[in-house]
Coordinates of C-alpha atoms in Angstrom, one line a residue:
M1 CA -27.5 -39.7 -114.7
N2 CA -28.6 -41.7 -111.9
V3 CA -30.6 -44.9 -113.7
I4 CA -33.0 -47.4 -112.0
D5 CA -34.3 -50.8 -113.9
L6 CA -37.3 -52.1 -113.2
F7 CA -37.4 -55.7 -114.4
A8 CA -34.1 -55.6 -115.4
G9 CA -33.8 -59.1 -116.9
A10 CA -30.2 -59.9 -118.3
G11 CA -29.4 -56.6 -118.4
G12 CA -30.0 -55.0 -121.9
F13 CA -31.6 -52.0 -120.6
S14 CA -28.9 -51.2 -117.5
T15 CA -25.7 -52.2 -120.2
G16 CA -27.4 -49.8 -123.1
A17 CA -27.7 -46.8 -120.0
S18 CA -23.8 -47.8 -119.0
M19 CA -22.8 -47.3 -122.3
A20 CA -24.6 -44.0 -122.6
G21 CA -22.6 -43.1 -119.3
C22 CA -25.3 -43.5 -117.3
N23 CA -24.8 -44.7 -113.3
V24 CA -27.5 -47.7 -113.2
A25 CA -27.5 -47.1 -109.0
W26 CA -30.3 -49.7 -108.6
A27 CA -32.1 -52.8 -110.6
A28 CA -34.9 -55.4 -109.2
N29 CA -36.4 -58.6 -110.9
H30 CA -38.3 -61.4 -109.3
W31 CA -36.3 -64.0 -111.0
P32 CA -33.5 -65.3 -109.1
D33 CA -31.4 -66.2 -112.3
A34 CA -31.9 -62.6 -113.7
V35 CA -31.1 -60.8 -110.8
E36 CA -27.9 -62.9 -110.2
W37 CA -26.4 -62.6 -113.8
H38 CA -27.4 -58.8 -113.8
S39 CA -25.7 -58.5 -110.3
R40 CA -22.5 -59.9 -112.1
N41 CA -22.4 -57.6 -114.5
H42 CA -23.3 -54.7 -113.0
P43 CA -21.7 -55.3 -109.1
D44 CA -22.3 -51.8 -108.3
A45 CA -25.7 -51.6 -108.3
A46 CA -28.0 -52.4 -106.1
H47 CA -29.9 -55.4 -106.5
I48 CA -33.4 -56.7 -105.1
C49 CA -35.2 -60.1 -106.0
Q50 CA -39.0 -58.9 -105.7
D51 CA -42.1 -59.0 -107.1
L52 CA -42.4 -55.5 -107.8
H53 CA -46.0 -55.2 -107.1
Q54 CA -45.2 -55.8 -103.3
A55 CA -42.2 -53.2 -103.9
D56 CA -41.3 -50.6 -101.0
W57 CA -40.0 -47.3 -103.0
S58 CA -38.9 -45.9 -100.1
Q59 CA -36.2 -47.8 -100.2
V60 CA -35.3 -47.4 -103.7
P61 CA -32.5 -44.5 -104.6
T62 CA -33.4 -41.1 -106.1
H63 CA -32.6 -41.6 -109.7
D64 CA -33.0 -39.2 -113.0
L65 CA -34.2 -42.1 -115.3
M66 CA -36.4 -45.0 -114.7
L67 CA -36.2 -48.2 -116.7
A68 CA -38.4 -50.4 -117.1
S69 CA -39.3 -53.3 -118.9
P70 CA -42.9 -55.3 -117.8
C71 CA -43.5 -58.0 -118.9
C72 CA -44.2 -58.7 -122.4
Q73 CA -45.6 -62.5 -122.6
G74 CA -49.0 -61.2 -122.0
H75 CA -48.9 -59.1 -125.1
S76 CA -47.0 -60.3 -127.5
K77 CA -49.0 -62.2 -130.4
A78 CA -45.8 -65.1 -130.6
R79 CA -47.3 -66.3 -127.0
G80 CA -50.8 -65.9 -127.5
K81 CA -53.7 -63.3 -125.8
A82 CA -56.2 -65.7 -124.9
S83 CA -58.9 -63.7 -123.3
G84 CA -59.0 -64.8 -119.6
N85 CA -55.9 -66.3 -119.0
P86 CA -54.8 -65.5 -115.7
Q87 CA -51.2 -65.9 -116.5
H88 CA -51.3 -63.3 -119.2
D89 CA -53.7 -61.2 -117.4
A90 CA -50.7 -61.4 -114.6
S91 CA -48.2 -60.6 -116.9
R92 CA -49.8 -57.5 -118.6
S93 CA -50.4 -55.9 -114.8
T94 CA -47.0 -55.8 -114.2
A95 CA -47.2 -52.4 -116.0
W96 CA -49.0 -50.9 -113.0
A97 CA -45.9 -51.1 -110.6
V98 CA -44.1 -48.5 -113.0
V99 CA -47.3 -46.3 -111.8
S100 CA -46.6 -46.9 -108.2
A101 CA -42.7 -46.4 -108.6
A102 CA -43.0 -42.9 -110.5
E103 CA -45.8 -41.8 -107.8
Y104 CA -43.2 -41.9 -105.3
H105 CA -40.2 -40.7 -106.9
R106 CA -41.3 -38.4 -109.8
P107 CA -38.2 -38.7 -111.8
P108 CA -37.7 -36.4 -114.9
T109 CA -37.9 -39.0 -117.5
I110 CA -38.9 -42.9 -117.7
L111 CA -38.3 -45.2 -120.5
V112 CA -40.8 -48.2 -121.0
E113 CA -40.0 -50.8 -123.0
N114 CA -42.5 -53.5 -124.5
V115 CA -43.9 -55.3 -127.6
P116 CA -45.8 -53.1 -130.1
E117 CA -48.6 -54.5 -128.9
F118 CA -48.7 -52.7 -125.4
L119 CA -50.3 -50.3 -127.1
D120 CA -53.5 -52.4 -127.9
W121 CA -53.8 -53.4 -124.5
Q122 CA -57.2 -53.2 -123.2
L123 CA -56.3 -51.2 -119.8
Y124 CA -53.5 -49.3 -121.9
R125 CA -55.3 -46.3 -122.3
P126 CA -56.1 -45.9 -117.8
W127 CA -52.6 -46.8 -117.8
M128 CA -51.7 -43.8 -119.7
L129 CA -54.2 -41.6 -118.0
A130 CA -52.8 -42.5 -114.7
M131 CA -49.1 -41.9 -115.9
Q132 CA -50.9 -38.5 -117.3
A133 CA -52.0 -37.7 -113.8
L134 CA -48.9 -38.1 -112.2
G135 CA -47.2 -35.0 -114.7
Y136 CA -46.2 -37.2 -117.5
A137 CA -46.1 -36.6 -121.4
V138 CA -46.5 -40.0 -123.1
S139 CA -44.7 -40.5 -126.6
P140 CA -44.4 -44.5 -128.3
H141 CA -41.7 -45.1 -130.4
V142 CA -41.7 -48.2 -132.3
V143 CA -38.0 -49.1 -133.6
D144 CA -36.3 -51.9 -135.3
A145 CA -33.0 -52.9 -133.1
A146 CA -31.1 -53.0 -136.2
D147 CA -31.7 -49.5 -137.5
L148 CA -29.9 -48.7 -134.1
G149 CA -26.6 -50.7 -134.2
A150 CA -27.6 -54.5 -133.3
P151 CA -27.3 -56.9 -136.4
Q152 CA -30.9 -58.2 -135.5
N153 CA -34.4 -57.5 -136.7
R154 CA -36.2 -56.7 -133.6
I155 CA -39.2 -54.7 -133.2
R156 CA -39.8 -52.9 -130.0
M157 CA -41.7 -50.3 -128.1
F158 CA -40.2 -47.7 -126.2
L159 CA -42.4 -45.3 -124.2
V160 CA -41.0 -41.8 -123.6
L161 CA -42.0 -40.3 -120.4
T162 CA -41.5 -36.6 -119.7
Q163 CA -42.3 -34.1 -117.0
S164 CA -43.0 -31.7 -120.0
A165 CA -46.2 -29.8 -121.5
Q166 CA -46.0 -32.0 -124.7
P167 CA -44.7 -35.7 -125.4
L168 CA -41.3 -35.4 -126.6
K169 CA -40.8 -36.8 -129.9
L170 CA -37.2 -38.1 -130.3
N171 CA -35.3 -38.0 -133.8
L172 CA -33.7 -41.2 -133.8
P173 CA -30.9 -42.3 -136.2
T174 CA -31.2 -45.0 -139.0
L175 CA -27.7 -46.8 -138.9
D176 CA -26.3 -48.9 -141.6
H177 CA -27.5 -52.9 -141.0
L178 CA -25.0 -55.1 -139.7
S179 CA -25.3 -58.8 -141.1
A180 CA -25.8 -61.8 -139.6
A181 CA -22.8 -63.1 -141.0
S182 CA -20.9 -60.1 -138.6
F183 CA -20.9 -62.5 -135.5
I184 CA -21.1 -66.0 -137.1
D185 CA -18.3 -68.0 -136.5
F186 CA -18.0 -70.7 -138.8
E187 CA -14.9 -72.4 -137.3
A188 CA -16.6 -73.1 -133.9
G189 CA -20.0 -75.1 -132.5
R190 CA -21.3 -78.4 -132.7
W191 CA -21.9 -78.9 -136.1
Q192 CA -23.8 -82.3 -137.4
P193 CA -24.9 -83.6 -140.8
I194 CA -27.9 -82.1 -142.0
E195 CA -29.3 -85.8 -143.3
K196 CA -28.8 -87.2 -140.0
P197 CA -31.1 -89.9 -139.1
G198 CA -34.2 -88.8 -137.3
R199 CA -33.8 -85.3 -138.6
A200 CA -37.7 -83.6 -139.0
A201 CA -39.3 -83.4 -142.6
A202 CA -39.9 -79.9 -142.0
T203 CA -36.4 -78.6 -141.3
L204 CA -35.3 -80.7 -144.1
E205 CA -37.8 -78.8 -146.2
R206 CA -36.6 -75.4 -144.9
V207 CA -32.9 -76.2 -145.8
R208 CA -34.0 -77.5 -149.4
A209 CA -35.8 -73.8 -149.7
G210 CA -33.1 -72.0 -148.1
R211 CA -30.5 -73.8 -150.6
A212 CA -32.3 -72.5 -153.1
T213 CA -32.8 -68.9 -152.8
H214 CA -29.2 -68.9 -150.8
G215 CA -27.0 -71.0 -151.8
D216 CA -24.5 -73.1 -149.4
R217 CA -24.7 -70.5 -146.2
F218 CA -27.7 -69.2 -144.7
L219 CA -30.0 -69.6 -141.8
I220 CA -33.2 -71.1 -141.0
S221 CA -35.7 -71.0 -138.0
Y222 CA -36.6 -73.9 -136.2
Y223 CA -40.4 -73.1 -135.5
G224 CA -42.9 -70.6 -136.4
N225 CA -44.1 -69.9 -140.0
T226 CA -41.0 -69.2 -141.5
K227 CA -40.5 -71.6 -144.4
T228 CA -37.8 -70.3 -145.9
G229 CA -34.1 -69.6 -145.2
R230 CA -33.0 -66.1 -144.4
S231 CA -29.7 -64.8 -146.3
L232 CA -26.8 -64.0 -143.9
D233 CA -26.2 -60.7 -145.4
R234 CA -29.0 -59.3 -143.4
P235 CA -29.5 -59.2 -139.6
I236 CA -30.9 -62.0 -138.0
G237 CA -34.8 -62.1 -137.1
T238 CA -35.7 -61.8 -133.2
I239 CA -33.7 -63.7 -130.7
T240 CA -36.4 -65.1 -128.5
T241 CA -36.2 -67.1 -125.1
R242 CA -35.5 -70.5 -126.7
D243 CA -33.4 -72.2 -129.3
R244 CA -34.9 -70.6 -132.8
W245 CA -32.3 -70.0 -135.6
A246 CA -30.2 -72.9 -137.0
I247 CA -26.9 -71.9 -139.2
V248 CA -26.4 -74.2 -142.5
D249 CA -23.2 -74.3 -144.1
G250 CA -23.3 -77.0 -147.1
D251 CA -24.0 -80.2 -145.4
R252 CA -23.8 -79.6 -141.8
M253 CA -25.8 -77.4 -139.4
R254 CA -25.9 -76.1 -135.8
M255 CA -28.0 -74.0 -133.9
L256 CA -26.8 -70.3 -132.6
S257 CA -24.3 -70.8 -129.4
R258 CA -25.2 -68.8 -126.6
W259 CA -22.1 -66.4 -127.6
E260 CA -23.5 -65.8 -131.2
C261 CA -27.3 -64.8 -129.4
R262 CA -25.0 -62.7 -127.3
S263 CA -23.5 -60.7 -130.3
A264 CA -27.0 -60.7 -132.2
M265 CA -28.6 -58.9 -128.6
S266 CA -25.6 -56.1 -129.1
F267 CA -24.3 -57.4 -125.7
P268 CA -20.4 -56.7 -125.5
D269 CA -18.1 -59.7 -125.7
T270 CA -17.4 -59.0 -122.0
Y271 CA -20.7 -59.6 -120.8
Q272 CA -20.8 -62.7 -118.8
L273 CA -23.7 -65.6 -119.1
P274 CA -24.0 -68.8 -117.4
D275 CA -22.3 -71.9 -119.1
N276 CA -26.1 -73.4 -119.2
H277 CA -26.7 -72.7 -122.8
R278 CA -30.7 -73.1 -122.3
L279 CA -30.5 -70.4 -119.2
A280 CA -28.5 -67.9 -121.1
V281 CA -30.7 -67.9 -124.3
H282 CA -33.4 -67.8 -122.2
L283 CA -31.8 -64.7 -120.6
L284 CA -30.8 -63.0 -124.1
G285 CA -34.1 -63.7 -125.1
N286 CA -35.9 -61.9 -122.9
A287 CA -33.3 -58.5 -122.9
V288 CA -33.3 -55.0 -124.3
C289 CA -30.9 -54.5 -127.5
P290 CA -28.4 -52.7 -125.4
T291 CA -27.2 -50.7 -128.4
A292 CA -31.2 -49.6 -129.1
A293 CA -31.3 -48.3 -125.5
K294 CA -27.8 -46.5 -125.7
S295 CA -29.3 -44.6 -128.6
I296 CA -32.6 -43.4 -127.1
I297 CA -30.6 -42.7 -123.8
E298 CA -28.0 -40.8 -125.3
K299 CA -30.9 -38.8 -127.6
L300 CA -32.6 -38.2 -124.3
M301 CA -29.4 -36.6 -122.8
D302 CA -28.8 -34.5 -125.4
L303 CA -32.2 -33.1 -124.9
A304 CA -31.8 -32.8 -121.5

């Protein structure tokens, strides 16, 4: 099965497709760093760095499956959706590139990934009607990546678009959850004392609350509304585009390494990342969990 990947980012969707046995033929993104690292990890695919509103779809190879992860920032509650915010309006508009590409190529199947709030977008219904006008039945699936093999609770929406009379509802598996402890290396990383000078009072309070509930080893969130710790026996919470999760071990703590973030996202250990930690975390936090993509694509292939 030949696959193209719109808004490919760090390559989570492409990696999941490759794990499912597909050939990733073409990938695109507007961010040069994302294109560089996608191309390093998927060297056999053709790559383009471009605003996909301006894409010439005649230059894109014929394919069986189109993958697309339009920008989610304009939909996500985590980033806000202020009315009239031009940056968010521009972000949401990237979804129309999927319509444009589908109009030209008419692939049998399209998978669109985004946050569940995509379904609440004011223009979602016109967008869906445009896809239906092209002959696609539209079937939303909201899934937790932890149910599909990632050691992370990450709720995302996958739209399954097929050239069929009725929407295709996938019967996805619910796998045993992998714990955060499965990928954390307590012998590695740059640990610091919890009680070091200058440590924020809010951080110390989170540590105290976590210790009261979970003992000496647990996770804490460095920002957001999470005031207590998180057990290492459950999947980690959502990996974001900036450092979020810290590991507490007795009287020491540290942030997750980029390698641990890679594992939390379910990328294989061989997946290359930049040396720059901040860039690596940004790329990973924007990505699709490969194991979730693999499960969905395999189910589609079984039904083909």
